[in-house]
Amino acid sequence: MSGRLRGLGRQLLALPSVGWTALFFWAPLVLLVVYSFAQTDLLTYEIKYDWTLSNYGNVFQGLYLDAIVRSLILSVASTIACLLIGFPVAYTIARTPGRGQLILLFGVMVPFWTSFIVRTYGIFNLIGDSGPLASLLQTLGIIGDDGLHLLFTPLGVAIGITYSYLPLMILPLYVALERIDPALLDAANDLGAAPHRVMRRVILPLAKPGIAAGCILVGIPATGEYVIPQILGGGKTLMIGNVVADQFLSIGDYPFGAALAIVLTAIVMIALVLLRRGERRPVSA
Amino acid sequence: MSEHSPRPSRLTRRQAIRRGAGGLLTVSSFPALLAACGDSSDSAGSTAASTAAKTTAGPTPAAEVKGDLVLAGYPDWYGPNEFKDFAAKYPGATVKNVTDGDGTAAQIAQLSKNKGDYDLTLAGINASEQFKLAGLLEPFDPARVPNLKGVGPEFIKAFPYGIPTDFGRTGYGYRKDLISERPTTWKELWELSAKYKGKTTMIKYDSDIQGMALRYLGYSVNTKDDGELQAMQKALMELKPNLKAIIDTDFSKALVQGDVFFAIDYDYDIALAQESNKNIEWVQPTEGVPAYLEGWVALADSEKLPAVWALMDFHLEPKNYASFVNAMGPAYTVQAAEPYIKKSIKDNQVLKYNEAALKGVEFEGFLGPQETAKRGKMWEEFLAA
């Protein structure tokens, strides 16, 4: 009896979370799905529930497909960049003993204490044609007086995404790498494995959950990114997040915006499932 | 103004203006402006006549001015103490300003979904006409707003939906210290943008930019001709690869800093930019320029219309209106307020209109829902290309 009561108590504890999720996640999502089958009256901009598939048909027009493909390319590129930059950083932190490790982790976390917008504008100024990076490269003779030409380009957007999301890659990688028993690395060394072989056969497989978690944490929000392309893209690098926002905020076509958002959600979910499958695959010896 | 894209400069225009003094229109320009209004003013004029015919009442008695008014529009787009002073004059009334949708379409969507929540809104000609067709607009009764007499008659004719508050033109600024050319046309801008690739910025506002391209080609800003619109789109697509950015904030910042040589921009913003850099020249291209005119309109579902008319009248009182202009610096429509408007605004050379310049000014009018949707789609294609 008391066990059953304890079980009921545990379920009640979950109630606020379930209620919150239902109210602020599932309900809006259901609303989006319903909207996505409706149409907008072009005169009054009121929603007409015609239960049409035309919004989904329009999503796959070239114009919007381009934005989806561009978003996926930028997201994948930024995720890979985060992984390539973040892995050595996370490995270094994981292998740094004592207080040094805390200081390095602190260094990773500090930018997160600043507003996302402020950090993005920081990058805006940094990579500007007459910004400090351009000045430094000009001083070093790497670029000419013509400037850097990074701002308002897809590369500039990718740099912004990579910078902003890097801590989200480093932290799960650090957790995974920190858990690796140093004895395993010693054993590999003792058995004559070269450093690159230790990395490939021991460290990377054991870090796989961290890599997957980092890729999910970076890749998913990056795909629907709105602020960074808005600020660093100069209106010329349109990502799907910007298109969705335009439909709701500017064009007033809620049904089409909803259809775009649902398609984006579906793409992200498919990517998530594929990643999880890859993560569960047994590590080969 | 277009339904399908916002004037993103709504906030930024205000913010930009707040950086310093704006500039403006001189009284002598009013007659010429009327001539430049084109189709929209003609149709608007007939509406004005019809609304005037309905006039039955005089100024709102103070006893009727009650309730908490909600004004939808740009944040703080009024005099700094205006609403406080209004509440002091009419103890039963208050005014709250809320930001509405970013763009005509979003504005209409928001107002139609929340009928009765707003009493009046700031809107352009295009939005106002669409509000009217959608049944959201309360017919304007000029007799309720005696201070309307201080507004230039041309603006009253062009904006019969409520009280016209401000307007502006789209042209471009360039850095005379960074280029040897002295352009005066859109054609030269197209050519120089190709010559100095990546040295031009453009405001991100569909109707102004499409209007610009139409004037470059010699067509009306308000054309509905498919061939002309296709030519417009082609011209914009030719220009896009040569642009540095299509921006919705800090329009002239890159021009001031010298990162670009040209900025397709609003007159008031270039006037402000000149205060930061004297090497910036304003160009009102000889082919003609698009312009917007906006004002306050009453909403049909408001239950506090007497207070709405009283607020409109209060806003047009010369001293109150001048405090708005002095704080925000828009191109002004109330001639009677001139004695109270700052000299730095009145005498601004960029916006000092003259008969010749006004010949090429064409207001953006209402195109109709289908046409606006088509223009919106073309704008999306342009951005996504």
XYZ file of C-alpha atoms in Angstrom:
670
model
C 0.000 0.000 0.000
C 2.714 2.415 1.049
C 4.646 1.457 -2.070
C 1.646 2.304 -4.219
C 1.301 5.655 -2.443
C 4.960 6.371 -3.010
C 4.467 5.609 -6.714
C 1.484 7.934 -6.855
C 3.521 10.627 -5.112
C 6.285 10.269 -7.682
C 3.728 10.625 -10.481
C 2.305 13.746 -8.864
C 5.776 15.215 -8.732
C 5.934 14.889 -12.504
C 2.626 16.688 -12.931
C 3.952 20.288 -13.112
C 6.461 19.296 -15.744
C 3.881 17.364 -17.753
C 1.385 20.202 -17.454
C 3.961 22.773 -18.499
C 5.052 20.708 -21.496
C 1.468 20.044 -22.540
C 0.497 23.702 -22.271
C 3.535 25.360 -23.770
C 4.880 22.725 -26.138
C 2.238 20.241 -27.241
C -0.669 22.671 -27.425
C 1.217 25.206 -29.603
C 2.501 22.346 -31.730
C -1.036 21.039 -32.277
C -2.127 24.587 -33.081
C 0.670 24.843 -35.648
C -0.443 21.578 -37.248
C -4.040 22.811 -37.442
C -2.912 26.177 -38.866
C -0.780 24.453 -41.471
C -3.907 23.049 -43.154
C -5.715 26.406 -43.175
C -5.566 29.419 -45.480
C -5.297 33.164 -45.037
C -7.849 35.605 -46.388
C -5.733 38.060 -48.353
C -7.961 41.001 -47.480
C -8.588 40.530 -43.775
C -5.711 38.158 -43.004
C -8.105 36.017 -40.996
C -7.519 32.265 -40.924
C -9.923 30.110 -42.927
C -9.930 26.441 -41.976
C -10.230 24.896 -45.422
C -8.145 21.822 -44.559
C -5.971 22.244 -47.604
C -2.628 20.634 -48.378
C -1.596 23.557 -50.560
C 0.681 25.043 -47.898
C 2.736 21.860 -47.829
C 2.802 21.836 -51.625
C 4.187 25.365 -51.604
C 6.919 24.468 -49.120
C 8.582 22.323 -51.720
C 8.842 25.083 -54.287
C 12.371 26.017 -55.293
C 12.381 29.234 -53.318
C 11.762 27.569 -49.968
C 13.712 24.423 -50.761
C 16.740 26.631 -51.359
C 16.342 28.122 -47.902
C 15.939 24.662 -46.356
C 19.011 23.308 -48.163
C 21.022 26.425 -47.255
C 20.011 26.007 -43.608
C 21.023 22.350 -43.602
C 24.377 23.076 -45.243
C 25.158 25.900 -42.818
C 24.007 23.812 -39.869
C 26.080 20.762 -40.854
C 29.132 22.897 -41.647
C 28.872 24.752 -38.341
C 28.368 21.517 -36.405
C 31.449 19.988 -38.007
C 33.422 23.158 -37.279
C 32.259 23.070 -33.650
C 33.292 19.428 -33.409
C 36.722 20.002 -34.947
C 37.399 23.006 -32.728
C 35.649 21.686 -29.651
C 37.128 18.188 -29.473
C 40.737 19.216 -28.816
C 39.529 21.834 -26.343
C 37.337 19.327 -24.491
C 40.144 16.725 -24.519
C 42.597 19.251 -23.124
C 40.167 20.225 -20.361
C 39.438 16.578 -19.538
C 43.136 15.778 -19.241
C 44.041 18.897 -17.249
C 44.386 18.019 -13.584
C 42.869 19.756 -10.574
C 42.251 23.496 -10.452
C 43.417 24.058 -14.015
C 40.445 22.055 -15.264
C 38.021 24.293 -13.386
C 39.645 27.418 -14.778
C 39.414 26.091 -18.330
C 35.761 25.098 -17.867
C 35.111 28.543 -16.471
C 36.659 29.995 -19.617
C 34.238 27.992 -21.759
C 31.222 29.022 -19.693
C 31.894 32.742 -19.331
C 30.638 33.747 -22.812
C 27.338 32.034 -21.979
C 26.768 34.580 -19.251
C 26.498 37.295 -21.881
C 23.365 37.950 -23.936
C 23.205 35.980 -27.172
C 22.428 39.146 -29.120
C 25.382 40.966 -27.584
C 27.713 38.102 -28.506
C 26.384 38.114 -32.060
C 26.963 41.840 -32.360
C 30.430 41.211 -30.938
C 31.113 38.942 -33.899
C 29.504 41.537 -36.185
C 32.088 44.098 -35.152
C 34.941 41.607 -35.057
C 34.542 40.407 -38.648
C 33.464 43.761 -40.094
C 35.365 45.172 -43.055
C 37.091 47.660 -40.813
C 36.949 45.567 -37.640
C 39.828 44.412 -35.446
C 40.278 41.135 -37.320
C 40.621 42.963 -40.628
C 43.069 45.425 -39.062
C 45.170 42.610 -37.638
C 45.270 40.695 -40.925
C 46.122 43.885 -42.802
C 48.938 44.625 -40.368
C 50.279 41.125 -40.887
C 50.023 41.581 -44.642
C 47.649 38.642 -45.035
C 44.921 40.732 -46.665
C 45.075 43.980 -48.611
C 43.393 47.315 -47.977
C 40.267 46.018 -49.661
C 39.016 44.545 -46.390
C 38.013 41.184 -45.028
C 34.679 40.562 -46.793
C 33.365 38.129 -44.194
C 30.443 40.100 -42.854
C 27.153 39.607 -44.727
C 28.327 36.364 -46.333
C 27.323 32.718 -45.690
C 30.810 32.163 -44.257
C 30.232 35.012 -41.817
C 26.971 33.373 -40.731
C 28.750 30.014 -40.281
C 31.435 31.694 -38.179
C 28.744 33.285 -36.028
C 26.910 29.994 -35.508
C 30.151 28.160 -34.725
C 31.206 30.758 -32.191
C 27.810 30.950 -30.497
C 27.232 27.216 -30.232
C 30.774 26.046 -29.482
C 30.237 25.690 -25.702
C 27.279 23.403 -26.412
C 29.675 21.072 -28.208
C 32.553 21.335 -25.742
C 30.600 20.557 -22.582
C 29.096 17.153 -23.560
C 32.412 16.204 -25.181
C 34.206 17.083 -21.971
C 31.791 14.962 -19.933
C 32.334 11.953 -22.225
C 36.128 12.358 -22.391
C 36.489 12.999 -18.688
C 34.844 9.647 -17.977
C 37.429 7.676 -19.943
C 39.540 5.701 -17.526
C 43.187 6.780 -17.988
C 44.131 3.141 -17.402
C 42.610 2.306 -20.785
C 44.894 4.792 -22.505
C 47.887 3.474 -20.554
C 46.978 -0.077 -21.570
C 46.758 0.927 -25.241
C 50.128 2.638 -25.018
C 51.655 -0.345 -23.232
C 50.377 -2.620 -25.979
C 52.234 -0.531 -28.512
C 49.418 1.508 -30.042
C 50.613 4.722 -31.642
C 48.920 7.971 -30.409
C 46.758 8.318 -33.520
C 45.664 4.678 -33.119
C 44.774 5.286 -29.462
C 42.693 8.241 -30.532
C 40.919 6.338 -33.318
C 40.398 2.997 -31.556
C 39.961 3.998 -27.912
C 39.170 7.644 -27.330
C 36.843 8.364 -30.243
C 34.622 5.305 -29.743
C 34.300 6.034 -26.042
C 33.579 9.710 -26.742
C 30.832 8.804 -29.212
C 27.925 9.601 -26.835
C 29.439 13.024 -26.193
C 29.935 13.626 -29.908
C 26.326 12.652 -30.616
C 25.017 14.844 -27.795
C 27.151 17.782 -28.949
C 26.011 17.398 -32.545
C 22.380 17.343 -31.450
C 22.785 20.345 -29.188
C 24.498 22.359 -31.932
C 22.896 21.031 -35.099
C 19.239 21.283 -34.146
C 19.083 24.912 -33.026
C 21.515 25.904 -35.773
C 19.141 24.540 -38.442
C 16.356 26.857 -37.323
C 18.663 29.747 -36.482
C 17.110 33.175 -36.955
C 19.110 35.806 -35.089
C 22.583 35.070 -36.444
C 21.667 35.129 -40.161
C 19.524 38.170 -39.471
C 22.473 40.085 -38.027
C 25.469 38.589 -39.821
C 23.801 37.581 -43.096
C 22.965 41.097 -44.188
C 19.619 39.985 -45.584
C 21.384 38.042 -48.318
C 21.809 34.695 -46.580
C 18.259 33.577 -45.928
C 17.862 30.570 -43.622
C 14.600 28.728 -43.092
C 14.202 30.306 -39.640
C 14.128 33.728 -41.283
C 11.571 32.562 -43.834
C 9.314 31.191 -41.085
C 9.668 34.398 -39.060
C 8.832 36.490 -42.138
C 5.634 34.524 -42.710
C 4.439 35.208 -39.170
C 5.822 38.664 -38.521
C 5.808 40.344 -41.919
C 3.649 38.572 -44.443
C 0.921 37.544 -41.998
C 0.493 34.127 -43.630
C 0.241 32.047 -40.466
C -0.846 28.830 -42.232
C 2.119 28.805 -44.583
C 4.469 29.784 -41.778
C 3.040 26.917 -39.742
C 3.559 24.459 -42.623
C 7.168 25.587 -42.971
C 7.706 25.188 -39.234
C 6.195 21.687 -39.254
C 8.410 20.631 -42.168
C 11.446 22.042 -40.345
C 10.439 20.139 -37.208
C 10.045 16.932 -39.241
C 13.496 17.367 -40.786
C 15.052 17.881 -37.366
C 13.243 14.839 -35.953
C 14.443 12.642 -38.797
C 17.997 13.851 -38.218
C 17.596 13.132 -34.519
C 16.381 9.590 -35.123
C 19.278 8.916 -37.483
C 21.751 10.259 -34.943
C 20.290 8.146 -32.161
C 20.500 5.061 -34.341
C 24.143 5.792 -35.058
C 24.785 6.310 -31.386
C 23.278 2.946 -30.431
C 25.306 0.997 -32.997
C 27.794 -1.192 -31.121
C 31.406 -0.085 -31.192
C 33.495 -2.412 -33.335
C 36.810 -3.547 -31.982
C 3.298 50.736 -47.773
C 2.923 47.135 -48.626
C 0.915 44.507 -46.883
C 3.465 41.850 -47.496
C 6.469 43.143 -45.858
C 6.983 45.423 -42.991
C 8.724 48.692 -43.041
C 11.355 47.220 -40.764
C 12.547 50.709 -40.304
C 9.523 51.280 -38.100
C 11.569 50.856 -34.987
C 14.872 51.660 -36.491
C 13.602 54.776 -38.137
C 12.594 56.067 -34.763
C 15.839 54.903 -33.244
C 17.803 56.443 -36.044
C 15.955 59.684 -35.757
C 16.613 59.780 -32.052
C 20.337 59.888 -32.730
C 19.913 63.482 -33.707
C 17.729 65.875 -35.488
C 15.724 64.776 -38.465
C 14.988 66.827 -41.320
C 12.114 67.956 -43.116
C 9.739 69.413 -45.487
C 9.264 73.060 -46.027
C 5.873 74.610 -46.397
C 6.457 75.672 -49.950
C 6.461 72.073 -51.057
C 2.852 71.261 -50.250
C 1.233 72.292 -53.504
C 3.743 70.354 -55.546
C 3.309 67.303 -53.369
C -0.323 67.146 -54.286
C 0.598 67.012 -57.929
C 2.959 64.163 -57.208
C 0.485 62.002 -55.359
C -0.712 60.120 -58.418
C -3.447 57.481 -58.377
C -3.573 56.917 -54.679
C -4.266 60.496 -53.893
C -6.949 60.684 -56.502
C -8.877 57.817 -55.044
C -8.113 59.037 -51.597
C -9.413 62.417 -52.482
C -12.790 61.049 -53.423
C -12.921 59.171 -50.151
C -12.106 62.374 -48.346
C -14.964 64.082 -50.047
C -17.334 61.297 -49.074
C -16.204 61.292 -45.465
C -16.443 65.057 -45.340
C -20.018 64.810 -46.565
C -20.847 62.653 -43.548
C -19.671 65.319 -41.180
C -22.332 65.865 -38.590
C -20.566 66.770 -35.370
C -18.119 69.307 -34.045
C -15.277 68.977 -31.554
C -15.730 66.282 -28.965
C -17.152 67.622 -25.693
C -14.658 67.080 -22.895
C -17.218 65.173 -20.852
C -17.362 62.466 -23.532
C -13.592 61.946 -23.541
C -13.265 58.865 -21.347
C -11.585 55.504 -21.327
C -8.183 53.896 -21.632
C -7.155 54.245 -25.259
C -4.789 51.795 -26.920
C -2.717 53.117 -29.811
C -1.028 50.451 -31.946
C 2.083 51.607 -33.769
C 5.788 52.276 -33.486
C 6.870 52.510 -29.871
C 7.059 56.102 -28.625
C 6.122 57.594 -31.996
C 4.565 60.663 -30.359
C 5.675 63.573 -28.201
C 7.619 62.690 -25.042
C 4.940 64.055 -22.683
C 2.014 63.981 -25.043
C -0.034 61.203 -23.469
C 0.641 62.471 -19.969
C -0.562 65.922 -21.037
C -3.620 64.403 -22.720
C -4.549 62.560 -19.528
C -4.106 65.796 -17.597
C -6.386 67.672 -19.970
C -9.010 64.890 -19.969
C -8.956 63.338 -16.483
C -11.177 60.422 -17.528
C -8.871 59.277 -20.303
C -5.477 57.604 -20.631
C -3.450 56.422 -23.612
C -1.322 53.303 -23.878
C 0.984 52.667 -26.837
C 1.523 49.070 -27.970
C 3.676 47.819 -30.807
C 1.637 46.341 -33.600
C 2.565 43.875 -36.335
C 5.775 44.558 -38.179
C 4.315 45.402 -41.558
C 0.904 45.960 -43.038
C -0.059 42.304 -43.328
C 1.018 41.478 -39.817
C -0.663 44.656 -38.622
C -3.978 43.706 -40.222
C -3.672 40.137 -38.943
C -3.070 41.366 -35.429
C -5.861 43.944 -35.473
C -8.426 41.633 -37.062
C -7.646 38.819 -34.612
C -8.018 41.172 -31.652
C -10.956 43.351 -32.631
C -11.839 45.808 -29.925
C -8.453 45.579 -28.226
C -7.123 48.627 -30.059
C -8.729 52.008 -30.556
C -6.475 53.565 -33.152
C -3.359 52.689 -35.089
C -0.599 54.249 -37.131
C -0.918 53.191 -40.764
C 0.136 54.149 -44.261
C -2.127 54.750 -47.248
C -1.905 51.150 -48.348
C -2.703 49.671 -44.938
C -5.470 52.168 -44.304
C -7.183 51.343 -47.573
C -6.959 47.646 -46.785
C -8.291 48.251 -43.252
C -11.196 50.025 -44.865
C -11.952 47.175 -47.251
C -11.604 44.658 -44.433
C -14.124 46.593 -42.336
C -11.571 47.437 -39.657
C -11.552 51.185 -40.211
C -13.863 53.697 -38.562
C -14.787 56.381 -41.127
C -12.937 59.565 -40.333
C -14.979 62.603 -39.445
C -12.808 65.703 -39.988
C -15.254 67.880 -38.048
C -14.293 65.957 -34.927
C -10.701 67.110 -35.311
C -10.689 70.910 -35.608
C -6.896 71.066 -35.546
C -6.877 69.297 -38.887
C -6.978 72.821 -40.318
C -3.273 73.091 -39.516
C -2.378 70.149 -41.771
C -1.355 70.786 -45.348
C -4.492 70.299 -47.468
C -2.575 68.061 -49.855
C -1.899 65.620 -47.061
C -5.520 65.661 -45.964
C -6.537 64.834 -49.492
C -3.944 62.097 -49.835
C -4.773 60.604 -46.440
C -8.535 60.755 -45.834
C -8.546 57.850 -43.381
C -7.464 59.819 -40.315
C -4.836 62.393 -39.422
C -1.691 62.333 -41.616
C 1.333 62.531 -39.332
C 4.513 62.071 -41.402
C 6.008 60.949 -44.698
C 9.359 60.204 -46.371
C 11.141 59.416 -49.652
C 13.519 56.680 -50.783
C 16.667 57.781 -52.596
C 20.332 57.138 -51.924
C 23.352 58.615 -50.239
C 26.942 58.327 -51.416
C 30.409 59.209 -50.122
C 31.818 62.004 -52.226
C 35.266 61.564 -50.682
C 35.512 57.920 -51.734
C 34.349 58.108 -55.353
C 35.049 60.601 -58.101
C 31.635 60.271 -59.748
C 28.724 62.550 -58.857
C 25.624 60.458 -59.607
C 22.159 61.957 -59.921
C 20.122 59.026 -61.256
C 19.063 55.470 -60.434
C 20.740 54.364 -63.660
C 24.076 55.629 -62.379
C 23.515 53.843 -59.095
C 22.976 50.561 -60.941
C 26.163 51.142 -62.967
C 28.301 52.292 -60.059
C 27.141 49.416 -57.875
C 28.488 47.074 -60.540
C 31.714 49.055 -60.795
C 32.202 49.148 -57.017
C 30.929 45.673 -56.255
C 29.993 45.070 -52.617
C 29.980 48.770 -51.819
C 26.242 49.384 -51.742
C 23.701 48.708 -49.003
C 19.941 48.629 -49.416
C 17.056 49.083 -46.980
C 15.025 45.921 -46.469
C 11.549 47.147 -47.280
C 9.724 45.704 -50.226
C 7.477 48.489 -51.473
C 10.213 51.123 -51.269
C 12.756 48.971 -53.075
C 10.330 47.698 -55.686
C 9.162 51.289 -56.160
C 12.764 52.363 -56.616
C 13.360 49.744 -59.312
C 10.120 50.699 -61.060
C 11.130 54.352 -61.144
C 14.569 53.361 -62.425
C 12.820 51.677 -65.319
C 10.495 54.632 -65.849
C 7.349 52.899 -64.538
C 4.847 53.926 -61.905
C 5.520 52.832 -58.333
C 1.950 51.514 -58.257
C 1.942 49.618 -61.539
C 0.042 46.359 -61.831
C 1.403 45.496 -65.259
C 2.960 42.030 -65.251
C 5.570 42.916 -67.855
C 6.702 45.951 -65.891
C 6.831 43.952 -62.678
C 8.914 41.257 -64.322
C 11.296 43.911 -65.628
C 11.472 45.332 -62.108
C 12.345 41.928 -60.677
C 15.039 41.429 -63.314
C 16.551 44.817 -62.506
C 16.623 44.007 -58.797
C 18.177 40.622 -59.455
C 20.892 42.354 -61.479
C 21.559 44.697 -58.601
C 21.579 42.105 -55.824
C 24.978 40.460 -56.504
C 26.576 43.895 -56.294
C 25.073 44.687 -52.894
C 26.957 44.486 -49.669
C 23.816 43.889 -47.614
C 20.066 44.302 -47.456
C 19.636 45.779 -44.013
C 16.779 46.440 -41.660
C 18.650 48.377 -39.022
C 21.341 51.060 -38.914
C 20.734 51.801 -42.583
C 23.496 54.330 -42.998
C 26.059 53.014 -40.516
C 28.255 51.373 -43.162
C 28.099 54.536 -45.283
C 29.157 56.692 -42.361
C 32.033 54.327 -41.575
C 33.141 54.168 -45.200
C 32.613 50.408 -45.517
C 30.322 51.162 -48.460
C 30.141 54.024 -50.930
C 26.363 53.993 -51.523
C 23.324 53.445 -49.308
C 19.839 53.164 -50.742
C 18.006 54.793 -47.879
C 15.328 57.163 -46.611
C 15.781 60.914 -46.770
C 15.578 61.437 -43.008
C 18.232 58.793 -42.366
C 20.695 60.267 -44.835
C 20.074 63.656 -43.222
C 21.062 62.134 -39.894
C 24.056 60.376 -41.421
C 25.323 63.693 -42.709
C 25.563 64.924 -39.164
C 28.100 62.161 -38.530
C 29.925 62.503 -41.830
C 29.879 65.639 -43.966
C 31.121 63.719 -47.012
C 27.754 62.051 -47.491
C 25.667 63.397 -50.349
C 21.923 62.782 -50.747
C 20.565 61.933 -54.199
C 16.941 62.142 -55.180
C 17.238 60.466 -58.564
C 15.864 62.334 -61.513
C 13.818 59.321 -62.656
C 11.619 59.817 -59.570
C 11.344 58.270 -56.107
C 8.780 56.313 -54.102
C 7.423 57.915 -50.945
C 5.225 56.865 -48.039
C 2.632 58.861 -46.112
C 1.237 57.632 -42.807
C -1.020 58.733 -40.008
C -3.362 57.760 -37.175
C -6.632 56.038 -38.051
C -9.543 55.067 -35.780
C -10.522 51.402 -35.627
C -14.103 50.321 -36.189
C -14.460 48.222 -33.048
C -13.322 50.905 -30.669
C -15.868 51.732 -28.013
C -14.091 54.970 -27.112
C -14.375 56.937 -30.320
C -14.980 60.328 -28.671
C -11.667 59.912 -26.873
C -9.999 58.796 -30.119
C -11.113 61.978 -31.927
C -10.014 64.056 -28.959
C -6.585 62.418 -28.968
C -6.197 63.016 -32.701
C -7.114 66.648 -32.223
C -4.731 66.924 -29.295
C -1.905 65.433 -31.365
C -2.436 68.052 -34.065
C -2.303 70.982 -31.685
C 0.736 72.842 -33.031
C 2.781 72.703 -29.839
C 2.018 69.023 -29.224
C 2.734 68.103 -32.807
C 5.974 70.083 -32.737
C 7.089 68.204 -29.622
C 6.581 64.943 -31.557
C 8.518 66.259 -34.554
C 11.293 67.696 -32.402
C 11.679 64.381 -30.591
C 11.382 62.029 -33.574
C 12.231 64.180 -36.565
C 9.852 62.840 -39.223
C 8.967 64.803 -42.317
C 6.065 66.826 -40.975
C 2.581 67.420 -42.280
C 1.323 70.156 -39.946
C 2.273 73.529 -41.305
C 0.806 75.284 -38.290
C 3.415 73.641 -36.054
C 6.363 75.214 -37.873
C 6.905 78.070 -35.401
C 7.554 75.479 -32.687
C 9.720 73.112 -34.725
C 13.479 73.208 -34.193
C 15.422 75.254 -36.714
C 17.820 72.379 -37.294
C 14.888 70.320 -38.529
C 13.175 73.037 -40.528
C 16.359 74.094 -42.297
C 17.756 70.671 -43.115
C 19.024 70.855 -46.688
C 18.593 67.187 -47.586
C 14.907 67.368 -47.025
C 14.352 70.882 -48.139
C 11.817 70.217 -50.835
C 11.421 72.238 -53.968
C 9.072 72.163 -56.883
C 11.479 70.340 -59.195
C 12.278 67.597 -56.713
C 8.643 66.978 -55.907
C 7.758 66.338 -59.511
C 9.340 62.938 -59.205
C 7.818 61.934 -55.874
C 5.171 59.223 -56.115
C 3.303 57.922 -53.075
C 2.947 54.202 -52.628
C -0.749 53.463 -52.897
C -3.065 50.534 -52.312
C -2.615 47.782 -54.879
C -5.313 45.341 -53.796
C -4.925 42.018 -51.977
C -3.989 39.864 -54.968
C -1.499 42.336 -56.356
C 0.060 42.852 -52.955
C 0.413 39.103 -52.497
C 2.125 38.909 -55.886
C 4.520 41.698 -54.948
C 5.214 39.982 -51.633
C 6.091 36.757 -53.398
C 8.430 38.604 -55.750
C 10.132 40.229 -52.792
C 10.641 36.858 -51.119
C 12.138 35.515 -54.323
C 14.463 38.482 -54.494
C 15.640 37.956 -50.925
C 16.058 34.222 -51.338
C 17.879 34.411 -54.682
